[in-house]
PDB file of C-alpha atoms in Angstrom:
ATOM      1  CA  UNK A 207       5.349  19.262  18.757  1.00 82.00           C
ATOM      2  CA  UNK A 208       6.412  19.823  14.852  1.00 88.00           C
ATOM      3  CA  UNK A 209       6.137  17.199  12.437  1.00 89.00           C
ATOM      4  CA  UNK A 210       8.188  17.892   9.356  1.00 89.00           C
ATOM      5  CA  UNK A 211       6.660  14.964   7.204  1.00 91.00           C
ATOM      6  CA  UNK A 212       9.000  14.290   3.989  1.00 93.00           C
ATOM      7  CA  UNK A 213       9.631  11.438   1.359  1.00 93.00           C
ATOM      8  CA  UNK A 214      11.072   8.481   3.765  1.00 90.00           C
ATOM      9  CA  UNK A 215      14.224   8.198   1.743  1.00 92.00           C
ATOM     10  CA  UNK A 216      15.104  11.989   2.789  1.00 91.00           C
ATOM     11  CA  UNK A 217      14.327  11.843   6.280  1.00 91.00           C
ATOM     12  CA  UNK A 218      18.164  11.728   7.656  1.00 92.00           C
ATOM     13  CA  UNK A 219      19.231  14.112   5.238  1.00 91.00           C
ATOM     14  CA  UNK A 220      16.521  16.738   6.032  1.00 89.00           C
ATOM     15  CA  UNK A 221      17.272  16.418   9.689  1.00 87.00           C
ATOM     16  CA  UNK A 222      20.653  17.102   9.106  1.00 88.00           C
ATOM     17  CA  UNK A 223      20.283  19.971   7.355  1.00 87.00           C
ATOM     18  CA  UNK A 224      17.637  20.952   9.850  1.00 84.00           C
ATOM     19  CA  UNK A 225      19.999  20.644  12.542  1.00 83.00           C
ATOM     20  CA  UNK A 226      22.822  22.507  10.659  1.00 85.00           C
ATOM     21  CA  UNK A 227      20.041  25.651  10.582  1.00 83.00           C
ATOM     22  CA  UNK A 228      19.873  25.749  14.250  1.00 78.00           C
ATOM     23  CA  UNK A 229      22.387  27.979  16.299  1.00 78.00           C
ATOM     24  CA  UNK A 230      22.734  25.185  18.645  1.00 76.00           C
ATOM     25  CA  UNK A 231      22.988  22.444  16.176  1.00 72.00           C
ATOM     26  CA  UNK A 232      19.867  20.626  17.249  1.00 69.00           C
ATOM     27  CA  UNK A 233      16.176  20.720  17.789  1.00 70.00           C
ATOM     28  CA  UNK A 234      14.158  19.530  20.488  1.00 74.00           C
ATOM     29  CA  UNK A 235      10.231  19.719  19.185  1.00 81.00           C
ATOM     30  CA  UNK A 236      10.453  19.132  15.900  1.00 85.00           C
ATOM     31  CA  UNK A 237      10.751  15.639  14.175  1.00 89.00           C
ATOM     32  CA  UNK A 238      11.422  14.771  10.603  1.00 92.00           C
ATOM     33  CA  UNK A 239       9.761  11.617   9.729  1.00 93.00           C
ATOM     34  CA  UNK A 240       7.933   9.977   6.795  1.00 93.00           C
ATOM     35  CA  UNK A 241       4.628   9.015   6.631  1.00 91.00           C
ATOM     36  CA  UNK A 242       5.187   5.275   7.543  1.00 90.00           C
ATOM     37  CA  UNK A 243       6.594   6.574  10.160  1.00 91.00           C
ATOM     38  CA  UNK A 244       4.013   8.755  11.465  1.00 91.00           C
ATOM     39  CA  UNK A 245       1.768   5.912  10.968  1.00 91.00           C
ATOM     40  CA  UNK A 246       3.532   3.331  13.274  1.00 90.00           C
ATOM     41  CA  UNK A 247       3.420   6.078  15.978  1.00 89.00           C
ATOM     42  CA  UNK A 248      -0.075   6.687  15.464  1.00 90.00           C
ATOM     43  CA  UNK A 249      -0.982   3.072  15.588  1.00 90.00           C
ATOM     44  CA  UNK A 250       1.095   3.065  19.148  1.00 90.00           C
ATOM     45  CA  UNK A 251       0.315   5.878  20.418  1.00 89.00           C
ATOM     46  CA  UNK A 252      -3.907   4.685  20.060  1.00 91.00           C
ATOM     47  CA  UNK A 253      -3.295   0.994  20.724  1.00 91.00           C
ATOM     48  CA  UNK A 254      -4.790   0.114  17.517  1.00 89.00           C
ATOM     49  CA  UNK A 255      -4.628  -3.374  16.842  1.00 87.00           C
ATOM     50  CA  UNK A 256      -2.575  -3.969  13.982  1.00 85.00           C
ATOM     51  CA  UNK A 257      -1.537  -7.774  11.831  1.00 88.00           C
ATOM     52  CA  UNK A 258       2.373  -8.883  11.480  1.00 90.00           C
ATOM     53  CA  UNK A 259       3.498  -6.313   8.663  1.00 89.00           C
ATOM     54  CA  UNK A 260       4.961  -8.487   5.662  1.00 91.00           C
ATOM     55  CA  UNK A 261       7.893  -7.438   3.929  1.00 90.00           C
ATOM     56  CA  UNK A 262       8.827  -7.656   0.093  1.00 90.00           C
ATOM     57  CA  UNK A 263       9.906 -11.149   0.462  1.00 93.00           C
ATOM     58  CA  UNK A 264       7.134 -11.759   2.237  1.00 93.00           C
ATOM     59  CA  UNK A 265       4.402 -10.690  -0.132  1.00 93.00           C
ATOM     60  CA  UNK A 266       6.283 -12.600  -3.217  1.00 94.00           C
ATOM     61  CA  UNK A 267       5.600 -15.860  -1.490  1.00 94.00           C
ATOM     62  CA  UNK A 268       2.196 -14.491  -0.562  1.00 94.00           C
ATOM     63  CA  UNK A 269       1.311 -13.570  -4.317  1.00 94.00           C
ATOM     64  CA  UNK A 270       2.911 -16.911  -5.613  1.00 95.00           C
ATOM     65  CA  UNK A 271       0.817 -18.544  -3.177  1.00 95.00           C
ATOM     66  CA  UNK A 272      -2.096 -17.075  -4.195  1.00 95.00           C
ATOM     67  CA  UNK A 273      -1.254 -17.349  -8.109  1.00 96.00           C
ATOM     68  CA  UNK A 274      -0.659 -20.916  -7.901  1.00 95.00           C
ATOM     69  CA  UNK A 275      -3.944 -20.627  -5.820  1.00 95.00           C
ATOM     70  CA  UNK A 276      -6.146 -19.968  -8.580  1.00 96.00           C
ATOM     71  CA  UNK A 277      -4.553 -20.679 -11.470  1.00 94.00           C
ATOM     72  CA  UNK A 278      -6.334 -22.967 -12.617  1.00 94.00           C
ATOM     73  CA  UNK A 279      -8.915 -20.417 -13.039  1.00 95.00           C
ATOM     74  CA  UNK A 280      -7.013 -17.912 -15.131  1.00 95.00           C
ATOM     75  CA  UNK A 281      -7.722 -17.583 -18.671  1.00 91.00           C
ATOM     76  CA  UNK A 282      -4.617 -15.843 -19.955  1.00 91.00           C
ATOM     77  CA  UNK A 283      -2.967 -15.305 -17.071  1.00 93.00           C
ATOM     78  CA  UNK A 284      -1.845 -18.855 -16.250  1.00 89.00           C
ATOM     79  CA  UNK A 285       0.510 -18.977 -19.203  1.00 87.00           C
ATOM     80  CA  UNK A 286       2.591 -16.412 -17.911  1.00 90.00           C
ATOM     81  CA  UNK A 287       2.880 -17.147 -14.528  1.00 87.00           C
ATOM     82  CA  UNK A 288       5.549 -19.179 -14.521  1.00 86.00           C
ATOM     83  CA  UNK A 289       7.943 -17.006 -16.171  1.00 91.00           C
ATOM     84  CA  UNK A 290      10.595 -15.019 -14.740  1.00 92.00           C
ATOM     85  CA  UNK A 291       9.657 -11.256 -13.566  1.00 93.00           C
ATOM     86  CA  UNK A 292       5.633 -12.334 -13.632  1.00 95.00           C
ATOM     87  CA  UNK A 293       5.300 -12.012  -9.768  1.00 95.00           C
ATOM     88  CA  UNK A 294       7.471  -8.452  -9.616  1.00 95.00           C
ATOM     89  CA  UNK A 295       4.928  -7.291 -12.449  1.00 95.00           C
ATOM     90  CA  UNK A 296       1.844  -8.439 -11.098  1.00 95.00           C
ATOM     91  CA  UNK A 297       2.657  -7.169  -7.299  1.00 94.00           C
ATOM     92  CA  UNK A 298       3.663  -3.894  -9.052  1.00 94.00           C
ATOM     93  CA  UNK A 299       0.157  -3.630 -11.509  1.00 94.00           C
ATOM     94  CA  UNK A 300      -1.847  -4.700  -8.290  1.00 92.00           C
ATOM     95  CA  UNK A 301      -0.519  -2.413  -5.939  1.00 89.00           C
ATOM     96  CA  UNK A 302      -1.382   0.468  -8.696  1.00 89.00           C
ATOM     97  CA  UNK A 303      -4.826  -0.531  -8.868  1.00 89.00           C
ATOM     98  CA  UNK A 304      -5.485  -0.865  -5.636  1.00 85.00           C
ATOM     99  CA  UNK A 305      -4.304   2.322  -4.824  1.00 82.00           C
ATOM    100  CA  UNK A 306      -6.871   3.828  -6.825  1.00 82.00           C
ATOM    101  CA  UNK A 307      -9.540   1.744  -5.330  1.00 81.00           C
ATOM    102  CA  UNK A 308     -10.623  -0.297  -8.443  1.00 83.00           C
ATOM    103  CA  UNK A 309     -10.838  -3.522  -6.192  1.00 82.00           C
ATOM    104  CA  UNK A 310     -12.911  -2.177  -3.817  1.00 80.00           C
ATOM    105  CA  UNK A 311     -16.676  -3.254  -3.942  1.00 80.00           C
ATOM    106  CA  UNK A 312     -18.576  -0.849  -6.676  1.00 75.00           C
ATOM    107  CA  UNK A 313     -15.553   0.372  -7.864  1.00 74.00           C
ATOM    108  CA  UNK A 314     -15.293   0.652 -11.713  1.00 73.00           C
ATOM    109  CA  UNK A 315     -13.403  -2.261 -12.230  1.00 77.00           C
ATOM    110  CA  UNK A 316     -16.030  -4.269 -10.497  1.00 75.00           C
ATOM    111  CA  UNK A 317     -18.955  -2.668 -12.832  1.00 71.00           C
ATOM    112  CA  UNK A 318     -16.686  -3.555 -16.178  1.00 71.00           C
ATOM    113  CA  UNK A 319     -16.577  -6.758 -15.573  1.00 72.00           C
ATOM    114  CA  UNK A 320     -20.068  -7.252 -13.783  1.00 73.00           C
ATOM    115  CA  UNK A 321     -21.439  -5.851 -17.534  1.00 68.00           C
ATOM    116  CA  UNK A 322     -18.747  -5.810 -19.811  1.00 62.00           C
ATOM    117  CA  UNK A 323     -21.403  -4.936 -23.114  1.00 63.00           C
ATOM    118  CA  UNK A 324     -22.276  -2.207 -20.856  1.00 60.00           C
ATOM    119  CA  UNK A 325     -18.643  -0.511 -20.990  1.00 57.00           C
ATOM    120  CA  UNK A 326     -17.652  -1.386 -24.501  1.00 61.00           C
ATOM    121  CA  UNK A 327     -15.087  -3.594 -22.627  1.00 58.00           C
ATOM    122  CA  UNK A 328     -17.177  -6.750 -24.861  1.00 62.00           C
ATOM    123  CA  UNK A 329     -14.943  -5.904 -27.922  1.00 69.00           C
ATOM    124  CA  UNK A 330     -11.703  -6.255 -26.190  1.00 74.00           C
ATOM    125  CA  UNK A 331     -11.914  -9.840 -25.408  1.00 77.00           C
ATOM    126  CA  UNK A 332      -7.918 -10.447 -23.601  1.00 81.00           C
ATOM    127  CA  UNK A 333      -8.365  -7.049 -22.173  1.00 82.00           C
ATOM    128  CA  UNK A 334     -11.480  -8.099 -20.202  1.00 81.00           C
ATOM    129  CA  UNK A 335      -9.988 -11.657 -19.351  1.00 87.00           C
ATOM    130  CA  UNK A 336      -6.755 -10.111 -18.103  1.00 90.00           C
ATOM    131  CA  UNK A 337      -8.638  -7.892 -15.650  1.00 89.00           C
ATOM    132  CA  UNK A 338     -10.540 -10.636 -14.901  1.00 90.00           C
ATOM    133  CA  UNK A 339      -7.507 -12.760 -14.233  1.00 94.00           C
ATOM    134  CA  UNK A 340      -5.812  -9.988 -11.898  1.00 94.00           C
ATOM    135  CA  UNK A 341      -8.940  -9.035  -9.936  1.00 92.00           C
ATOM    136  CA  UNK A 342      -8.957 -12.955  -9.461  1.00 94.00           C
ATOM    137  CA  UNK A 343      -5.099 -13.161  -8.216  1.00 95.00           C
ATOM    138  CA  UNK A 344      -6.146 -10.406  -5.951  1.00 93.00           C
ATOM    139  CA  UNK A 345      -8.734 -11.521  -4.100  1.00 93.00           C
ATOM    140  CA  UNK A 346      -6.789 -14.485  -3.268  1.00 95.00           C
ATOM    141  CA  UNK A 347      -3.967 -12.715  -2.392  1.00 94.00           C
ATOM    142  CA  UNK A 348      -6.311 -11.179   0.382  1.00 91.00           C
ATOM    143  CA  UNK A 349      -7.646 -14.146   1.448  1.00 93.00           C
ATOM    144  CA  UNK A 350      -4.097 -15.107   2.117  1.00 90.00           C
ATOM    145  CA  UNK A 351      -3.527 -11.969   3.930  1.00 90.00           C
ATOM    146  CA  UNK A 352      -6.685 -11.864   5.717  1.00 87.00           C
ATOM    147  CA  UNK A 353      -6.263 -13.280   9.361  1.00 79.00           C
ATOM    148  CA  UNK A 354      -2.111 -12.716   9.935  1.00 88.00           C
ATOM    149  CA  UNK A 355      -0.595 -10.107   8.064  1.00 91.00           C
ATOM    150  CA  UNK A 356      -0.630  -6.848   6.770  1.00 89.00           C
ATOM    151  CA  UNK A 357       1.205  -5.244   3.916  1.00 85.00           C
ATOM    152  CA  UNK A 358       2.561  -1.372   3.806  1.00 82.00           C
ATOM    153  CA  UNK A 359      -0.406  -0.428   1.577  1.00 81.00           C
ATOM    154  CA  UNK A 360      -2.945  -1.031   4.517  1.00 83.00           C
ATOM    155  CA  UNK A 361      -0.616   1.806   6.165  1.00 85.00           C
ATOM    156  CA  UNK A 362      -1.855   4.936   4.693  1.00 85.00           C
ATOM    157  CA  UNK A 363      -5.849   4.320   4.874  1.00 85.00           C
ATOM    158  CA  UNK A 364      -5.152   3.178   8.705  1.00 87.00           C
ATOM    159  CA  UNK A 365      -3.202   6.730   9.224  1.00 88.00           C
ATOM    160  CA  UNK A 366      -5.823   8.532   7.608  1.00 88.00           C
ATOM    161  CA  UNK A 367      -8.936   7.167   9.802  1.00 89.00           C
ATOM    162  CA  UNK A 368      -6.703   8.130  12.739  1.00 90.00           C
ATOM    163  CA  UNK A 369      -4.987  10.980  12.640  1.00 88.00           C
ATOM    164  CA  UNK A 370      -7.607  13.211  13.775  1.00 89.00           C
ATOM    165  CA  UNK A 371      -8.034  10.935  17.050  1.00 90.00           C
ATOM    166  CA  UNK A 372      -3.945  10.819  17.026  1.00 89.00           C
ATOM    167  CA  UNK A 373      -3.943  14.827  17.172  1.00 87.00           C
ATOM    168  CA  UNK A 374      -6.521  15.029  20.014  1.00 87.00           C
ATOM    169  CA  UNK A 375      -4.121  13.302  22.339  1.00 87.00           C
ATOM    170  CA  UNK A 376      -1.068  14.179  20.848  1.00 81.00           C
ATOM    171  CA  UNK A 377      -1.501  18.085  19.533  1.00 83.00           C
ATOM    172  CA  UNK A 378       1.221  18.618  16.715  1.00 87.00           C
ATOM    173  CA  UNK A 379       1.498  20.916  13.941  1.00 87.00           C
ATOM    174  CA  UNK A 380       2.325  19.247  10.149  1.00 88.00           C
ATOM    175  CA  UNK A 381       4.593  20.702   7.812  1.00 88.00           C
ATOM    176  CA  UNK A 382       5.574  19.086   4.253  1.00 89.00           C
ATOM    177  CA  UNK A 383       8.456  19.328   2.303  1.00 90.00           C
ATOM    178  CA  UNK A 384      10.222  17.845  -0.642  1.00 87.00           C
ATOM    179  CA  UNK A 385       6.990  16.387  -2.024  1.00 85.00           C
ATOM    180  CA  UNK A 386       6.262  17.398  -5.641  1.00 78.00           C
TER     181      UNK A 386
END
């Protein structure tokens, strides 16, 4: 089995033009998916036990749950959460950090604001409070997530820790394209 992994928007595309290549207009062991995709079949293919997977919709009532949640608690923050766009920025700013782990425990985020005198981060007082204020909207937004759901993010580590077990039972050969 080939897996021709490309940018999920290009998937149809690239098979068509795949298919076009081949004398008999089709292919029988090779697949062009996307990474989302070749984590859902990973995740079925091991039986690994996954939550409901939220969609966009789903995750802005999640994050304005968890905004309203602690707002309260927000220092500068709280003023803007009511206006219009807020929730599409702070969705888009949290999924960026997280992506580079700075939520995760011992990360540098977390030792910045443990000892912000420490990092020079004491001068820059609405700096510090604002990354205060959206490490604080995260954590609730996981607590929200916790027990029931999922949200694509969670994809990609879960396809990392098992595609090596997913390639034992199911032996396939990778190939990328169309990734810059």
């Amino acid at each position: 089995m080939f897996y021709l992994l490309v940018p999920e928007q290009s998937t149809l595309s690239t098979q068509q033009h795949l298919f076009a290549l081949h004398p008999r207009r089709g292919s029988i062991n090779i697949d062009v998916i996307g990474f989302t995709t070749l984590a859902y079949r990973s995740i079925e293919q091991l039986h690994i036990p996954t939550k409901k997977m939220i969609d966009d919709s789903g995750k802005m009532l999640l994050m304005r749950r968890a905004v309203r949640n602690v707002s309260k608690d927000l220092k500068i923050l709280k003023y803007d959460s009511e206006k219009p766009g807020f929730l599409d920025n702070v969705i888009h700013t949290l999924g960026e950090m997280a992506s580079f782990g700075l939520f995760e425990e011992g990360s540098s985020l977390q030792a910045l604001l443990a000892d912000p005198g420490q990092s020079g981060l004491n001068e820059h007082y609405i700096l510090r409070q604002k990354l205060s204020d959206l490490a604080l909207i995260w954590k609730s937004y996981r607590q929200e997530l916790e027990d029931r759901f999922m949200d694509k993010d969670e994809l990609m580590p879960i396809l990392c820790k098992a595609l090596p077990e997913f390639a034992k039972q199911v032996p396939f050969e990778i190939y990328l394209d169309g990734f810059n």
